[in-house]
CSV table of C-alpha atoms in Angstrom, one decimal:
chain,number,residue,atom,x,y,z
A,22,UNK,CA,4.4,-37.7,-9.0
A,23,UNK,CA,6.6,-34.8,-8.4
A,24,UNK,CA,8.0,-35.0,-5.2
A,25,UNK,CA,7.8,-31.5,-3.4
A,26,UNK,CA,10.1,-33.1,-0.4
A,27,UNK,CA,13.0,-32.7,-2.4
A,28,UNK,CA,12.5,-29.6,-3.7
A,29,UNK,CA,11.9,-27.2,-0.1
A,30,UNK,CA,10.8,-27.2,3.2
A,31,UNK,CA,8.8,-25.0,5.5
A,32,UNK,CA,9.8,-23.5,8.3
A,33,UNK,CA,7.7,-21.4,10.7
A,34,UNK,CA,8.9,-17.8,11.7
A,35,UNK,CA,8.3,-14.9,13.4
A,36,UNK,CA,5.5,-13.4,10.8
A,37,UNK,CA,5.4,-15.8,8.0
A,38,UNK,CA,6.8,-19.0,6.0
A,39,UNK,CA,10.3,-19.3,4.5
A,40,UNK,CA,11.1,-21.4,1.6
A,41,UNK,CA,14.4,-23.1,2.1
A,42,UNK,CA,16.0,-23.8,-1.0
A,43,UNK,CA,19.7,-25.5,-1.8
A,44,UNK,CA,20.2,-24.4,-5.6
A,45,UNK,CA,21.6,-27.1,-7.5
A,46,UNK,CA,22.2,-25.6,-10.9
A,47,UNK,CA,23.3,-21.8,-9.8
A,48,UNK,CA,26.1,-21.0,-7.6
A,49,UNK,CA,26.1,-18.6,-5.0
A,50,UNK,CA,28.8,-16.3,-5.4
A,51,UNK,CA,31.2,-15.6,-2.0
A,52,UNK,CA,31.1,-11.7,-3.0
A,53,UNK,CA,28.0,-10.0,-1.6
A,54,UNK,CA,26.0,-7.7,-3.9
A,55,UNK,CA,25.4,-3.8,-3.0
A,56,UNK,CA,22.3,-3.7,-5.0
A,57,UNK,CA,20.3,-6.9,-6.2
A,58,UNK,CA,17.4,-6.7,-9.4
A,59,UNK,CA,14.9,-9.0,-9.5
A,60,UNK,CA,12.5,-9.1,-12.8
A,61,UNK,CA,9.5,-11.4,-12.2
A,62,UNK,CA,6.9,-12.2,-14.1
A,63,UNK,CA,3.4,-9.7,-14.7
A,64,UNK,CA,3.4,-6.7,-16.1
A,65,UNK,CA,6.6,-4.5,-15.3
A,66,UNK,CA,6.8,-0.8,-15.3
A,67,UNK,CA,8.2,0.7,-18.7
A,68,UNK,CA,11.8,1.3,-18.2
A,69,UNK,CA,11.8,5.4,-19.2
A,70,UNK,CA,9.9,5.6,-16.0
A,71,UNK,CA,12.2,4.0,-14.2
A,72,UNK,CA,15.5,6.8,-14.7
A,73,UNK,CA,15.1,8.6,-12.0
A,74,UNK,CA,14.9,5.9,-9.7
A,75,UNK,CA,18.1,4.3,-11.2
A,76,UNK,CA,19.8,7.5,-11.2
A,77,UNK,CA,19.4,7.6,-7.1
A,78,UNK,CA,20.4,3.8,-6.7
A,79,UNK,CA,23.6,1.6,-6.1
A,80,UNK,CA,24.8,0.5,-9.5
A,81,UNK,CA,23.0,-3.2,-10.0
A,82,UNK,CA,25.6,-5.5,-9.4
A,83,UNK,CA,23.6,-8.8,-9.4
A,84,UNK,CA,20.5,-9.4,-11.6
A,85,UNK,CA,18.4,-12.2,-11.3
A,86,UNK,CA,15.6,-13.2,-13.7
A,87,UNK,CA,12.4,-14.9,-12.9
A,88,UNK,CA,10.7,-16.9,-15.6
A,89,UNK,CA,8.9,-14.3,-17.7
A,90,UNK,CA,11.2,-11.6,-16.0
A,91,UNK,CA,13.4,-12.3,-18.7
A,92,UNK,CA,11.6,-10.6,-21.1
A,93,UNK,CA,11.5,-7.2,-18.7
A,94,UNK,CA,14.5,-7.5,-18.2
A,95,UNK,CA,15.6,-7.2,-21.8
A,96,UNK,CA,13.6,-4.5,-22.1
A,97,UNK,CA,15.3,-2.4,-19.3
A,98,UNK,CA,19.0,-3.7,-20.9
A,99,UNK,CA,18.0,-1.9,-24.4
A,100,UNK,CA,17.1,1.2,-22.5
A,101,UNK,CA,19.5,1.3,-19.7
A,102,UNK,CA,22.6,0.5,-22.2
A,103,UNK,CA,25.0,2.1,-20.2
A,104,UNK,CA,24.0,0.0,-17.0
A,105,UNK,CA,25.1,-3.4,-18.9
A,106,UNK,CA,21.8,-5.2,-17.2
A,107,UNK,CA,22.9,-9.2,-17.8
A,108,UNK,CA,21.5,-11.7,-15.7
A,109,UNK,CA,23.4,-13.2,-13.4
A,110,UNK,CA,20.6,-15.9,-13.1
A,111,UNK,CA,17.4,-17.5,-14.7
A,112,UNK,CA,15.1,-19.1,-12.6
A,113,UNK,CA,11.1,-20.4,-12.6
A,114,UNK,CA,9.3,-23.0,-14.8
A,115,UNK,CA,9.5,-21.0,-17.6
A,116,UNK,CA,5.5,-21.4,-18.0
A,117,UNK,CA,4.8,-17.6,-19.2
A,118,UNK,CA,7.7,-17.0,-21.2
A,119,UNK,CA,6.8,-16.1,-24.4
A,120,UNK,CA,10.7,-15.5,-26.2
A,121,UNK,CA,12.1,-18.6,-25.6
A,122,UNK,CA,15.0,-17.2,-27.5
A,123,UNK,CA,15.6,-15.0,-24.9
A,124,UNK,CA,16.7,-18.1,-22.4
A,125,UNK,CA,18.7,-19.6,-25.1
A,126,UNK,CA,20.8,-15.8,-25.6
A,127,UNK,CA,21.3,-15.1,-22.2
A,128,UNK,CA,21.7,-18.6,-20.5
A,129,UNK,CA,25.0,-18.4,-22.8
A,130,UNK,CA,26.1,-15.8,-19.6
A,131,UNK,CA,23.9,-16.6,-17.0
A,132,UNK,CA,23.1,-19.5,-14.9
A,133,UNK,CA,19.9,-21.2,-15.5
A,134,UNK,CA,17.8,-23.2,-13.1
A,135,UNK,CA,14.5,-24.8,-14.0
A,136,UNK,CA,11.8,-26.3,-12.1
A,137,UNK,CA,9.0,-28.3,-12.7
A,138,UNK,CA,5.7,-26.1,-12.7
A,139,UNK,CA,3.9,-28.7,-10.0
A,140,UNK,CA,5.2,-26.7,-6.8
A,141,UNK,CA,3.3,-24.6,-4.4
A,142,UNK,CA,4.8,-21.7,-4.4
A,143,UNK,CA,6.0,-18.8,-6.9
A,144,UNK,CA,9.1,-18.1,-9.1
A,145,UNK,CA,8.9,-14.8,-7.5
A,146,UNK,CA,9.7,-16.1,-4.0
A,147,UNK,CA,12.5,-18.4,-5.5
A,148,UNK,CA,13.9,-15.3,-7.1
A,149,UNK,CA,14.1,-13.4,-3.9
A,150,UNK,CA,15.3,-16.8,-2.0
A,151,UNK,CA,18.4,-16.6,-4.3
A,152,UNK,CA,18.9,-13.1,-3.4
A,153,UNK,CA,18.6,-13.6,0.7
A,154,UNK,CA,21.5,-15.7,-0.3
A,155,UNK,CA,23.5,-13.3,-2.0
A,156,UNK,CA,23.0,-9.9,-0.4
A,157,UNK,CA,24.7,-8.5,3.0
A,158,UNK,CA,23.2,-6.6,5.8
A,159,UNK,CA,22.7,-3.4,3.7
A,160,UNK,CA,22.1,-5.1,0.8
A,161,UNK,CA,19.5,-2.8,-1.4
A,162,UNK,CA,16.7,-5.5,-2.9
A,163,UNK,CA,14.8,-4.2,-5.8
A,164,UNK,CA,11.6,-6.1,-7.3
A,165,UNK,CA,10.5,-5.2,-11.3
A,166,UNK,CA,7.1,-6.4,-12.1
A,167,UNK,CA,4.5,-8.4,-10.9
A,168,UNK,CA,1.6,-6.4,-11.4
A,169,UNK,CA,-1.8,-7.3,-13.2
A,170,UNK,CA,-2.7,-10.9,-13.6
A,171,UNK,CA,-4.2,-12.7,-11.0
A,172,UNK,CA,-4.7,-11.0,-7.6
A,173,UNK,CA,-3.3,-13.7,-5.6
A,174,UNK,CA,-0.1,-13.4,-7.5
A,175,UNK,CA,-0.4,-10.2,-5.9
A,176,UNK,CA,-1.3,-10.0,-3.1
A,177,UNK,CA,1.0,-12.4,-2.4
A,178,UNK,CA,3.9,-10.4,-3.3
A,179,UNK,CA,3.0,-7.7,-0.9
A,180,UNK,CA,2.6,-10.8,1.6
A,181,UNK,CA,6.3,-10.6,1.2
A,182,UNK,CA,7.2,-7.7,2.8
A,183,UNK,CA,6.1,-9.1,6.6
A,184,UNK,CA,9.2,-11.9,5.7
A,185,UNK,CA,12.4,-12.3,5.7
A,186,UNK,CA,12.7,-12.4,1.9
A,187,UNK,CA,11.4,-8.6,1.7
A,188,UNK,CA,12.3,-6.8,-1.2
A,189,UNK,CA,13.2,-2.9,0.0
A,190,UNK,CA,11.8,-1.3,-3.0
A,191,UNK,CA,8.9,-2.9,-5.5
A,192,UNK,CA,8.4,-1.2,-8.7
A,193,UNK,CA,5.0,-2.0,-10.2
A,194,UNK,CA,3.3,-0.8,-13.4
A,195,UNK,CA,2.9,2.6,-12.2
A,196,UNK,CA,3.9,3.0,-8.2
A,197,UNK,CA,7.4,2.2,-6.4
A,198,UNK,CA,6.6,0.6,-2.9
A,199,UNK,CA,9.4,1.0,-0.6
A,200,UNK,CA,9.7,-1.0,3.0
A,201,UNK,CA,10.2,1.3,5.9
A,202,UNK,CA,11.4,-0.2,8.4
A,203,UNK,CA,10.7,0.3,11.9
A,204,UNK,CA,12.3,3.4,13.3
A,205,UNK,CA,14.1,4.5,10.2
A,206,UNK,CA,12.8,7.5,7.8
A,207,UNK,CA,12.4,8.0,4.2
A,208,UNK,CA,12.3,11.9,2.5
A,209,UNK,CA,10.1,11.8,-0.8
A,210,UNK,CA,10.2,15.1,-2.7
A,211,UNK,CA,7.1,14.6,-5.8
A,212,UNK,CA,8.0,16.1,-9.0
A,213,UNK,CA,4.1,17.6,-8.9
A,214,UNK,CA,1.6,18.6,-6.6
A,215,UNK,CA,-0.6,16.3,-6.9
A,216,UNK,CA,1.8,13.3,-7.1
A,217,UNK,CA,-0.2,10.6,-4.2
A,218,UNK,CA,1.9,9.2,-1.7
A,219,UNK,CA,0.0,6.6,0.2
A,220,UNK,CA,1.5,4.7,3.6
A,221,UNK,CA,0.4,0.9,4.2
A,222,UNK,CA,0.5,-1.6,6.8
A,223,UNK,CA,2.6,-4.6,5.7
A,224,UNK,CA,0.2,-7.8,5.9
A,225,UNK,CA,2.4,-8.8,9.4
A,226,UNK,CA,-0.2,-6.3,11.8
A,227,UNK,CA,-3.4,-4.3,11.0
A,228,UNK,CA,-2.3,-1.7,13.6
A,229,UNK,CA,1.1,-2.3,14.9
A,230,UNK,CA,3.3,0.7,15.5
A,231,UNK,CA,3.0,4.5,14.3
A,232,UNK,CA,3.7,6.9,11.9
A,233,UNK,CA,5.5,10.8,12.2
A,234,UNK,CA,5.2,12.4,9.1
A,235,UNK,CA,6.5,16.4,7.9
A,236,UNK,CA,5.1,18.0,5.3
A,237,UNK,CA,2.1,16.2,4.0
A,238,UNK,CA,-1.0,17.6,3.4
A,239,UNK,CA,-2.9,15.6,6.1
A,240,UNK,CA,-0.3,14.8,8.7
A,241,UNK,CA,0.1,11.5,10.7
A,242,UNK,CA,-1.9,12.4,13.5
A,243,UNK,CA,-4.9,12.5,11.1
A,244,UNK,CA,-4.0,8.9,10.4
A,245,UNK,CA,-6.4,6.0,10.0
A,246,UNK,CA,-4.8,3.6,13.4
A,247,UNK,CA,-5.6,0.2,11.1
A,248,UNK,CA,-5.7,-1.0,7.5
A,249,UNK,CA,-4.1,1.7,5.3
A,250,UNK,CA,-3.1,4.6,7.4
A,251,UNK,CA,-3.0,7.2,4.6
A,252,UNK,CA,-4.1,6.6,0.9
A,253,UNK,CA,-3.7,9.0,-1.9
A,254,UNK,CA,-1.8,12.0,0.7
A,255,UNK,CA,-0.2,14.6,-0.7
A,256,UNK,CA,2.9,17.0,0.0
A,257,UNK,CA,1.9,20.2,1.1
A,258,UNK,CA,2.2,23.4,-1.0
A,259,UNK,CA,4.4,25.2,1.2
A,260,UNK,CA,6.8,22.2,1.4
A,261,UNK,CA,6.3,22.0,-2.8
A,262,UNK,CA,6.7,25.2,-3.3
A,263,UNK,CA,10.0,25.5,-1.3
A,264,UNK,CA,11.1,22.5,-2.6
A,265,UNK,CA,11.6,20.6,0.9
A,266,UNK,CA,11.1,17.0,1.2
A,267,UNK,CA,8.2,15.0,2.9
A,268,UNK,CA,9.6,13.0,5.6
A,269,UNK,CA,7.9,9.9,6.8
A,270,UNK,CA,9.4,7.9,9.9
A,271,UNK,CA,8.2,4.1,10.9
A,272,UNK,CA,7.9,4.0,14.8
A,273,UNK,CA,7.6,0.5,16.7
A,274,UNK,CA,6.7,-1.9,13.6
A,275,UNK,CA,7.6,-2.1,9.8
A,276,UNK,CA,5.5,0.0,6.7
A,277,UNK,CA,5.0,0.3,3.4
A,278,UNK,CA,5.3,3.8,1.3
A,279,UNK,CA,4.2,3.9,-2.3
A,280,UNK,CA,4.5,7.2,-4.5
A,281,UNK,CA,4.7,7.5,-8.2
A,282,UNK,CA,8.5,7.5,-10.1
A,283,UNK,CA,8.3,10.7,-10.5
A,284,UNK,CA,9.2,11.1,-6.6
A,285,UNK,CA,12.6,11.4,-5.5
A,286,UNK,CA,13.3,8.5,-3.0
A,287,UNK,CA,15.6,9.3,0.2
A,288,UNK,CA,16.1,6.7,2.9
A,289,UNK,CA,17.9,6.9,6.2
């Protein structure tokens, strides 16, 4: 039998468990990434609806791919040409990748790491464990795909976001979630009126700190105090028509902010 003892252990924190993993076959580099992508497996977003948030990011300067990540990821490297998206790293079981060829081309560049499929937790979370080891303190995180399949795939992505492995920004099929954290603000401006902008509760606390929010058609102190404080808000037509940004700021405990890629994304 597999023996999972070798391969990580558990160790309790604050708000959730971290996977502990030495990787054998990749190395971590000494330089520390400004702005780490992680494709995973699922269904991924289609890269044309991905410019604008691209265009108001770091430059990618470490790419990691996660089993059938790989083949979103090629994907976004024939769009983004200019961006010269080559992994870094491969990692997962490599149970859902369909192009096998595409491990053969790019583990010519990148640096591959297999593991057996028998292990209790997801390629996803080993992707971002490799990335906890190669970002710094302002480090921008960005998760491609995931969405679809199975719910507890899912939902145990958004799990993520209460640990230390958080990804800042997640970019699903057709939503970017961003983590705001506690006391800090994000501006959104929507490209249309009706663009929704929703603001979640990570899964760490139901009710935990508060929201301040400008410019939204129903405004934080119309908030829901559990669960999802505000799904499916919108910016208000005087801030629309003036063109000035929604601001949402994160008092007292970490939140979640999803809004279609058509929004412009402004953190602070």
């Amino acid at each position: 039998m597999f023996n999972l003892k070798n391969l990580f252990s558990l160790t309790k924190s604050e708000s959730n468990y971290s996977l502990n993993y030495d990787f054998k076959s990749i190395k971590v580099p000494e330089k520390k990434a400004s702005h780490i992508l992680v494709f995973t497996g699922g269904i991924s977003p289609a890269p044309k609806n991905c410019v604008l948030y691209f265009k108001n990011s770091p430059k990618p300067d470490y790419i990691i791919a996660a089993d059938s990540g790989l083949e979103a990821l090629s994907d976004f490297q024939k769009h983004f040409n200019k961006l010269d998206l080559l992994p870094d790293a491969v990692l997962g079981d490599m149970d859902s990748l369909k192009n096998k060829k595409l491990l053969k081309e790019f583990s010519k560049t990148a640096q591959v790491e297999k593991f057996n499929p028998y292990k209790d937790f997801t390629d996803t979370e080993l992707a971002l464990i490799l990335a906890s080891k190669v970002k710094a303190e302002n480090t921008r995180v960005t998760l491609i795909g995931g969405s679809g399949g199975r719910l507890d795939h899912l939902l145990a992505i958004y799990d993520l976001f209460s640990s230390c492995l958080a990804p800042d920004a997640w970019l699903t099929e057709c939503q970017i979630l961003t983590l705001l954290k506690k006391d800090s603000t994000i501006k959104l401006l929507p490209r249309t009126l009706s663009s929704p902008i929703s603001v979640m509760h990570t899964s760490a606390s139901n009710s935990a700190g508060c929201i301040e929010s400008k410019g939204l058609e129903w405004e934080s102190e119309l908030f829901r105090k559990t669960g999802f404080p505000s799904l499916s808000n919108v910016c208000s037509k005087k801030n629309f028509d003036s063109k000035i940004p929604v601001e949402i700021t994160a008092r007292d405990a970490d939140f979640i902010v999803a809004c279609d890629f058509d929004c412009g994304i402004n953190r602070k």
